[in-house]
C-alpha positions as CSV (number, residue, x, y, z in Angstrom):
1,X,15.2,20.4,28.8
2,X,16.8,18.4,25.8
3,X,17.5,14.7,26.9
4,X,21.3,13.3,25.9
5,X,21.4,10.4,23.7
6,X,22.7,7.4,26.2
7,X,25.8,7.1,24.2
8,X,27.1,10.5,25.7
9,X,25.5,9.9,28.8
10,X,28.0,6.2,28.7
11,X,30.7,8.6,27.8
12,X,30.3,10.9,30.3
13,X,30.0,8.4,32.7
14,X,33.3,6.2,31.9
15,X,35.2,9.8,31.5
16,X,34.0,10.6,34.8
17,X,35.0,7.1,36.4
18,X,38.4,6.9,34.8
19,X,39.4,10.9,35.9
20,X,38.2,9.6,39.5
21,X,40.1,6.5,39.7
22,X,43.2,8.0,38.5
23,X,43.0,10.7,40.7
24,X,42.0,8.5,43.4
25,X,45.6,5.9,42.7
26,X,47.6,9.2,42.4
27,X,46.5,10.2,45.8
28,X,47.4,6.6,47.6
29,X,50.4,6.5,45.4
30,X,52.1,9.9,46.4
31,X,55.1,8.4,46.9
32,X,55.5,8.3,43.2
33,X,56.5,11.4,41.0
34,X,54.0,12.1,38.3
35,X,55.3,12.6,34.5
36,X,53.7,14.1,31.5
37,X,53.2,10.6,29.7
38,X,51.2,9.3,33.2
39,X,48.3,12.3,32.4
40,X,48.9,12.6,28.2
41,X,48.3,8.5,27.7
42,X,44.9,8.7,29.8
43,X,43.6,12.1,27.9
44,X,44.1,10.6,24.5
45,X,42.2,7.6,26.0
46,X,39.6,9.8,27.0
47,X,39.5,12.2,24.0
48,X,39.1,8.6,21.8
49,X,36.3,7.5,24.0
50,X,34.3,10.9,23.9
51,X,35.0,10.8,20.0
52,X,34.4,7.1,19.0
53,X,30.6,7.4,17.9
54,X,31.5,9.9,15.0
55,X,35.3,7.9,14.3
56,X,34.8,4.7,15.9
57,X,37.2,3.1,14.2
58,X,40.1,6.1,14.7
59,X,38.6,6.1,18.1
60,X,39.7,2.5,18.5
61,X,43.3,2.7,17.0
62,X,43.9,5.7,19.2
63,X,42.4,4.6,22.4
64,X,44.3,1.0,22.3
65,X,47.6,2.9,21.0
66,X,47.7,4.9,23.9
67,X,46.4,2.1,26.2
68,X,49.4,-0.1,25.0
69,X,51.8,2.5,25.1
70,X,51.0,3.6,28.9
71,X,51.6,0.1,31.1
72,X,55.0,0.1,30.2
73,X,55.8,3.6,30.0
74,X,53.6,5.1,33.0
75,X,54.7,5.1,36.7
76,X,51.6,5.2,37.5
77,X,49.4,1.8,37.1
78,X,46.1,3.9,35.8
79,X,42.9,1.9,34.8
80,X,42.8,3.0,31.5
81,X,42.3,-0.7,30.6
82,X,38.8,-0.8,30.8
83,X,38.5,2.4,27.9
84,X,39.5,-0.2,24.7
85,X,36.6,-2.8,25.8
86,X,34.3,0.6,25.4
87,X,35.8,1.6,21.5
88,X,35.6,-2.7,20.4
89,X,31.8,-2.3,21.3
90,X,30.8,1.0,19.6
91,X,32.8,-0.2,16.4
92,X,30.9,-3.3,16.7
93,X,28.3,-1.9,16.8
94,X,29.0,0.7,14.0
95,X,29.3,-2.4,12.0
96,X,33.2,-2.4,11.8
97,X,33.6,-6.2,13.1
98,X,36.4,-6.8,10.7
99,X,38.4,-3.6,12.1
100,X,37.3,-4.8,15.9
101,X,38.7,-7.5,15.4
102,X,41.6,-7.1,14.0
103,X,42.4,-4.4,16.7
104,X,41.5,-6.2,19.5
105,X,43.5,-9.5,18.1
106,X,47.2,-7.3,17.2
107,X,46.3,-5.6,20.9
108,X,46.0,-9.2,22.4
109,X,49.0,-10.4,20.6
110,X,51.2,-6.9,21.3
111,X,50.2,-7.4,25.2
112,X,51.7,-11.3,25.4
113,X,54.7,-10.3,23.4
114,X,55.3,-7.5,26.1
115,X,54.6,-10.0,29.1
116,X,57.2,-12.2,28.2
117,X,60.4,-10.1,29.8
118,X,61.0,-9.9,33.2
119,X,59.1,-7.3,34.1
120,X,55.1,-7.9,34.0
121,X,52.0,-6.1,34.7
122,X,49.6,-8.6,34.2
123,X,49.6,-12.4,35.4
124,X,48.4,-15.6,33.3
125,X,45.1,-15.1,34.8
126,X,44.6,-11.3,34.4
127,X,45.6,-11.9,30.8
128,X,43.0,-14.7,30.5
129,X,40.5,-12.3,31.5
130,X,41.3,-9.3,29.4
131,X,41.1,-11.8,26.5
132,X,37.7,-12.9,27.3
133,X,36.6,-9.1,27.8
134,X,38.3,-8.3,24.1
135,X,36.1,-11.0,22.7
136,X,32.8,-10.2,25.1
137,X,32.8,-6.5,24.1
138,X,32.9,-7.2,20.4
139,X,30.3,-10.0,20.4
140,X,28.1,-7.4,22.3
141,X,28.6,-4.8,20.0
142,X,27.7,-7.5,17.3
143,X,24.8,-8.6,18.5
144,X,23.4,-5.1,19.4
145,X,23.7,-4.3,15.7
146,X,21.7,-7.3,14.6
147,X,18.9,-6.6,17.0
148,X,18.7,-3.1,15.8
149,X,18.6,-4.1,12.0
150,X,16.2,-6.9,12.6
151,X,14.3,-4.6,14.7
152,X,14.6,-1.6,11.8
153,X,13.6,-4.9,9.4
154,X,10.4,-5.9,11.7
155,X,9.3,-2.0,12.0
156,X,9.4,-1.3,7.9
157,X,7.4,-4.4,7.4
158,X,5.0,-3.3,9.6
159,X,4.7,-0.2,8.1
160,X,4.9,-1.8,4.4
161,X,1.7,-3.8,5.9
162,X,0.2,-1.2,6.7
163,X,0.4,1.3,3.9
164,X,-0.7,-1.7,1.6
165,X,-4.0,-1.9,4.1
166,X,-4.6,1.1,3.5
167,X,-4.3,1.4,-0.4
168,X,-6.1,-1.9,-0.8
169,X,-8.5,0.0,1.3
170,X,-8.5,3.3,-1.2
171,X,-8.4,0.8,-4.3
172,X,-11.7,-0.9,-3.1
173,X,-13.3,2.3,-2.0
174,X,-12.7,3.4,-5.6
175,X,-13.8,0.4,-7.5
176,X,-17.3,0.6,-5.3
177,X,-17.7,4.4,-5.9
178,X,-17.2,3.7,-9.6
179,X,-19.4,0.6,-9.6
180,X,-22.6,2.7,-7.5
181,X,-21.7,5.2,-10.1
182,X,-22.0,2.7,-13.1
183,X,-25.1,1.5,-11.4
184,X,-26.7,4.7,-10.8
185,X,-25.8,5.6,-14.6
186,X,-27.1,2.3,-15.8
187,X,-30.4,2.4,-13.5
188,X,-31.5,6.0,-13.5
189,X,-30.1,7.3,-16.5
190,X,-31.9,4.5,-18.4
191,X,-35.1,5.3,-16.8
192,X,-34.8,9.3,-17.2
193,X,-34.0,9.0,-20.6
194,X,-37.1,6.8,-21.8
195,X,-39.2,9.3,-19.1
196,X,-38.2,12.3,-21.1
197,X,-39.0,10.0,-25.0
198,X,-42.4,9.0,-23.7
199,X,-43.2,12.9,-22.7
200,X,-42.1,14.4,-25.6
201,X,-44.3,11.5,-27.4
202,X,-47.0,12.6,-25.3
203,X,-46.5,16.3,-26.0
204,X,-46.7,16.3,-29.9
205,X,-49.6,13.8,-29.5
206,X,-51.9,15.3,-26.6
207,X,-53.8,16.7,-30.1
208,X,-53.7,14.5,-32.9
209,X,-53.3,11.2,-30.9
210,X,-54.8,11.5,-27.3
211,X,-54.7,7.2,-27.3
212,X,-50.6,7.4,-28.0
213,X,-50.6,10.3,-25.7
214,X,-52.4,8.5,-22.6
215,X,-49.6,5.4,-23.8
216,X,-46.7,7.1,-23.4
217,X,-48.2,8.9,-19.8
218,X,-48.7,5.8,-18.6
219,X,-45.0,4.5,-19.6
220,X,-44.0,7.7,-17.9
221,X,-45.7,6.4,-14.6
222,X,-44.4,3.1,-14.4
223,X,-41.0,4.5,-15.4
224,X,-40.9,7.1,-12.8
225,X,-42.3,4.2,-9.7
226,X,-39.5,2.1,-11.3
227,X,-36.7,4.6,-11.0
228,X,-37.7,5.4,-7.1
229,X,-37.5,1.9,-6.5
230,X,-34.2,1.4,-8.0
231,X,-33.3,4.5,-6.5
232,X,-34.7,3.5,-2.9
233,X,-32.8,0.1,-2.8
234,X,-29.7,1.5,-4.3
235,X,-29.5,4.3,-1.0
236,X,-30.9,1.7,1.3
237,X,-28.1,-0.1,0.6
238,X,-25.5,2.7,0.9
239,X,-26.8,3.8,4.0
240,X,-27.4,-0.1,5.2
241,X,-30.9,0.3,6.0
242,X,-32.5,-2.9,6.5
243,X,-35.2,-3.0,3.8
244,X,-37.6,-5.4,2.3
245,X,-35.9,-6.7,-1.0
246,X,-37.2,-5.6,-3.8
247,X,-40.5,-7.5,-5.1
248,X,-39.9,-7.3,-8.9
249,X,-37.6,-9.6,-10.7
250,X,-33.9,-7.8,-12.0
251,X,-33.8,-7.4,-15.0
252,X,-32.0,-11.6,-17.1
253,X,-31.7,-12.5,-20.2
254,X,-34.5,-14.7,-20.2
255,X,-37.0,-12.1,-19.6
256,X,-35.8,-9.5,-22.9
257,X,-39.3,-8.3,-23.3
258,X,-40.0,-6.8,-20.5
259,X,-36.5,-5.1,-20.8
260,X,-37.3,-4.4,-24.3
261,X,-40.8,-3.6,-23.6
262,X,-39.6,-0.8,-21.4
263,X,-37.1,1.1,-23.5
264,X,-40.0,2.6,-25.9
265,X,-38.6,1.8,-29.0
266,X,-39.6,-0.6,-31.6
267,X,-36.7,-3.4,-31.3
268,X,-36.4,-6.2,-33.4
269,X,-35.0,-9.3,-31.5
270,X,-33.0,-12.4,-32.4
271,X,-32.2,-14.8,-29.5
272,X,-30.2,-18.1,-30.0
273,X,-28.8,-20.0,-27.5
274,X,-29.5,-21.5,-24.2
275,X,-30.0,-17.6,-22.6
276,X,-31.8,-19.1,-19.2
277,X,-28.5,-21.1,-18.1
278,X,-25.8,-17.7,-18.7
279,X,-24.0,-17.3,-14.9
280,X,-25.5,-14.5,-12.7
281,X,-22.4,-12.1,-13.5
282,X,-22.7,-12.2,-17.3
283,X,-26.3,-12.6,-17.5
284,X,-26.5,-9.2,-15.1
285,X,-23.9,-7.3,-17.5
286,X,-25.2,-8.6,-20.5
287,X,-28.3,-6.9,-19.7
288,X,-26.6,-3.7,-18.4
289,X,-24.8,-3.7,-21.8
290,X,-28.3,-4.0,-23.2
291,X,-30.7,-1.3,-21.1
292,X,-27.8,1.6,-21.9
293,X,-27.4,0.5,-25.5
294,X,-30.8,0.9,-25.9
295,X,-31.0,4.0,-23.8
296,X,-28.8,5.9,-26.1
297,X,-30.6,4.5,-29.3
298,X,-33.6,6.4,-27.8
299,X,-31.4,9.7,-26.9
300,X,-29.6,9.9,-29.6
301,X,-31.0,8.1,-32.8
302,X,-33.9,10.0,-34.9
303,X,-35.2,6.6,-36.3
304,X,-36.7,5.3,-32.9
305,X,-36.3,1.8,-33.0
306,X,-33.6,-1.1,-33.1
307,X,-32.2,-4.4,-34.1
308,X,-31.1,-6.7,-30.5
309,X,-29.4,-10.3,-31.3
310,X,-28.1,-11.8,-28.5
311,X,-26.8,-15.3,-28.7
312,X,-24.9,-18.1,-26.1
313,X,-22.8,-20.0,-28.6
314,X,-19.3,-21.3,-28.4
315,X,-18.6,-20.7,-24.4
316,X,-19.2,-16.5,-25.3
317,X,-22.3,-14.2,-25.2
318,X,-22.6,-11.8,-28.3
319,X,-24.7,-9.3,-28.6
320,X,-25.4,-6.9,-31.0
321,X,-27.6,-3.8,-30.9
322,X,-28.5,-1.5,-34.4
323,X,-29.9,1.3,-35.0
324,X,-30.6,3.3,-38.1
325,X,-30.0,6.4,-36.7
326,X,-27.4,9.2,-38.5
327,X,-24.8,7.4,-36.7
328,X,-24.2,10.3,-34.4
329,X,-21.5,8.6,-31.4
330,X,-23.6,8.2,-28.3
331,X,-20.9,8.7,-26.1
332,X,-21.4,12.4,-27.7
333,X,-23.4,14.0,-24.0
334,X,-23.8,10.5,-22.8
335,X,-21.4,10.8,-19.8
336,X,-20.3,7.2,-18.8
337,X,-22.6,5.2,-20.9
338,X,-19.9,3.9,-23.1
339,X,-17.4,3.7,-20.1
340,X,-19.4,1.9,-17.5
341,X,-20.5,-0.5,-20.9
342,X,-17.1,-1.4,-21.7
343,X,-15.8,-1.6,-17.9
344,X,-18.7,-4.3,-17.5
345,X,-17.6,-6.3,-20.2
346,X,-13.7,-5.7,-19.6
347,X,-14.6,-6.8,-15.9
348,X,-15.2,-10.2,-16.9
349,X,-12.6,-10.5,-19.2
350,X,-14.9,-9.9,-22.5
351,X,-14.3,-6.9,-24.7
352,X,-16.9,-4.2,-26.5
353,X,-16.3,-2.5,-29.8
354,X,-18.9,0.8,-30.5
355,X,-19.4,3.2,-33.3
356,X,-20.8,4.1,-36.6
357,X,-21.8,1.1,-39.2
358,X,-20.9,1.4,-42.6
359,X,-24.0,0.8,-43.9
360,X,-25.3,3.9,-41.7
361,X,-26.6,3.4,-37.9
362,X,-24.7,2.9,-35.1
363,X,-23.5,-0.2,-33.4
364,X,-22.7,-1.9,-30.3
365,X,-21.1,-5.1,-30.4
366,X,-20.1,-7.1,-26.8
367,X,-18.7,-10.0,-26.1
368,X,-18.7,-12.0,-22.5
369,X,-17.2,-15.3,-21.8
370,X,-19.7,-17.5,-20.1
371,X,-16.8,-18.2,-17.6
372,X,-16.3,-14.9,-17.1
373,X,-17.3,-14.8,-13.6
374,X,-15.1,-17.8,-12.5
């Protein structure tokens, strides 16, 4: 069964109290003859009362009109009074205070300018009160309104809180996805990459060179044990497992050889600068930059070997990695290499420029403020 809003149920309710109460004056006043304006007044009354949410302020002018107009036309002394206190709230409430008002203060004023013959209806004291029910009904219907809105305010900022939880939480979601991502790339892809160098190495010199062939085998094994560690730790922490911490030291600038030592290739190095002091964040993205640079010089360029200069000067961390390659782009079947590269260095407010050197090669240039991580 449908549920009536409690403004029809009111109206219903004062409709139903008025029709009794007249009926129930007519009765004890039978010695009076009823007229057509004692039952048209109260219905135009009651028509404005069961109208005044969708026209509350027509509603008003109609239901005081004919409030007004019946005291000193009616024989019968009906209490339609109480109906005009109902219309002052609901346009209150509505939000038309200025038409309430005015309304209620012309019916005020129209009421003492027809008390002052000799014939009255009301006293001092009953006009007193009607006065202070006028400005009661209004201020109610004021203040209704306010709660509402300030309730309607307080809800939508709740909700405004909410939905910004919630995309703060999708945002961070998506900037770890993407940073597991880079890292996976970074870490495995690195790893894979100099695996599948070292066997082809291996293949064209199982023959002719069985010493480089056993080499590159063995670089194979410690590739592979190092990309199911990296791999272990990176799902232990996804899945929170409480694991011993890695043994081996992360890759830092201040220990390049063993980074260098494990991409295969023949790289020529130039250090400068106080490398050992770089902050945590750059030094880890520095060496990011680094591993995939040299990653793709070993995918992608036929000459197998590399220049690395990495210098701390000037509050920045350059580095610079050629090859001699055909200058092929790397980011040619290199997925996210160049992406994740440039994200690191953006990330800390640095910037990284790739692509083919004019002299023939490639080249990757970065650049990482020192303060980066402040």
């Amino acid at each position: 069964m449908r549920k009536l809003p409690a403004s029809t149920v009111m109206s219903l309710v004062v409709v139903a109290v008025t029709v009794l109460a007249f009926a129930v004056t007519w009765v004890i006043r039978d010695d009076l003859e009823l007229r057509v304006i004692d039952v048209v007044l109260p219905v135009v009354a009651l028509a404005g009362v069961l109208l005044r949410e969708r026209w509350p302020v027509g509603a008003l002018i109609t239901v005081i009109a004919a409030t007004l107009a019946y005291f000193p036309l009616s024989s019968l002394d009906a209490p339609i009074i109480f109906l005009p206190f109902v219309v002052l709230y609901t346009a209150a409430e509505r939000g038309h205070l200025i038409a309430a008002v005015t309304t209620g203060s012309v019916a005020l004023l129209a009421m003492g300018l027809g008390e002052t013959g000799d014939v009255r209806h009301v006293d001092d004291g009953a006009f007193i009160m009607i006065a202070g029910w006028v400005v009661a009904a209004i201020a109610a219907g004021s203040v209704t309104r306010n709660r509402r809105a300030y309730l309607q305010e307080a809800e939508r900022r709740v909700r405004e809180a909410e939905h910004g939880k919630e995309e703060e939480a999708r945002r961070r979601a998506g900037e770890e996805r993407l940073r597991i991502a880079r890292e996976l790339h970074d870490v495995l892809g690195h790893n894979i990459s100099l695996i599948n160098v070292q066997a082809s190495a291996a293949l064209h010199g199982l023959k002719k060179r069985p010493d480089d062939a056993e080499r590159a085998l063995r670089t194979i094994k410690e590739t592979s044990k190092e990309t199911l560690r990296e791999l272990r730790t990176t799902l232990g922490v996804l899945r929170q497992v409480d694991e011993d911490a890695p043994t081996a030291p992360a890759d830092s600038l201040a220990r390049l050889d063993s980074l260098v030592g494990a991409s295969g290739l023949a790289v020529r190095t130039e250090l400068s600068g106080p490398l050992d002091r770089v902050p945590v964040e750059v030094d880890l993205a520095a060496t990011r930059i680094i591993r995939e640079a040299l990653t793709n010089v070993a995918r992608h360029s036929a000459a197998g070997e590399a220049t690395l200069a990495v210098a701390a000067d000037d509050g920045r961390v350059l580095i610079r990695v050629d090859d001699d390659g055909p200058g092929v782009p790397f980011t040619e079947g290199s997925g996210y290499g160049l992406v994740g590269m440039r994200e690191r260095a953006t990330a800390l407010g640095g910037s990284l420029e790739a692509g083919p050197r004019p002299e023939g090669g490639f080249r990757v240039l970065a650049s990482l403020p020192l303060d980066g991580a402040s």
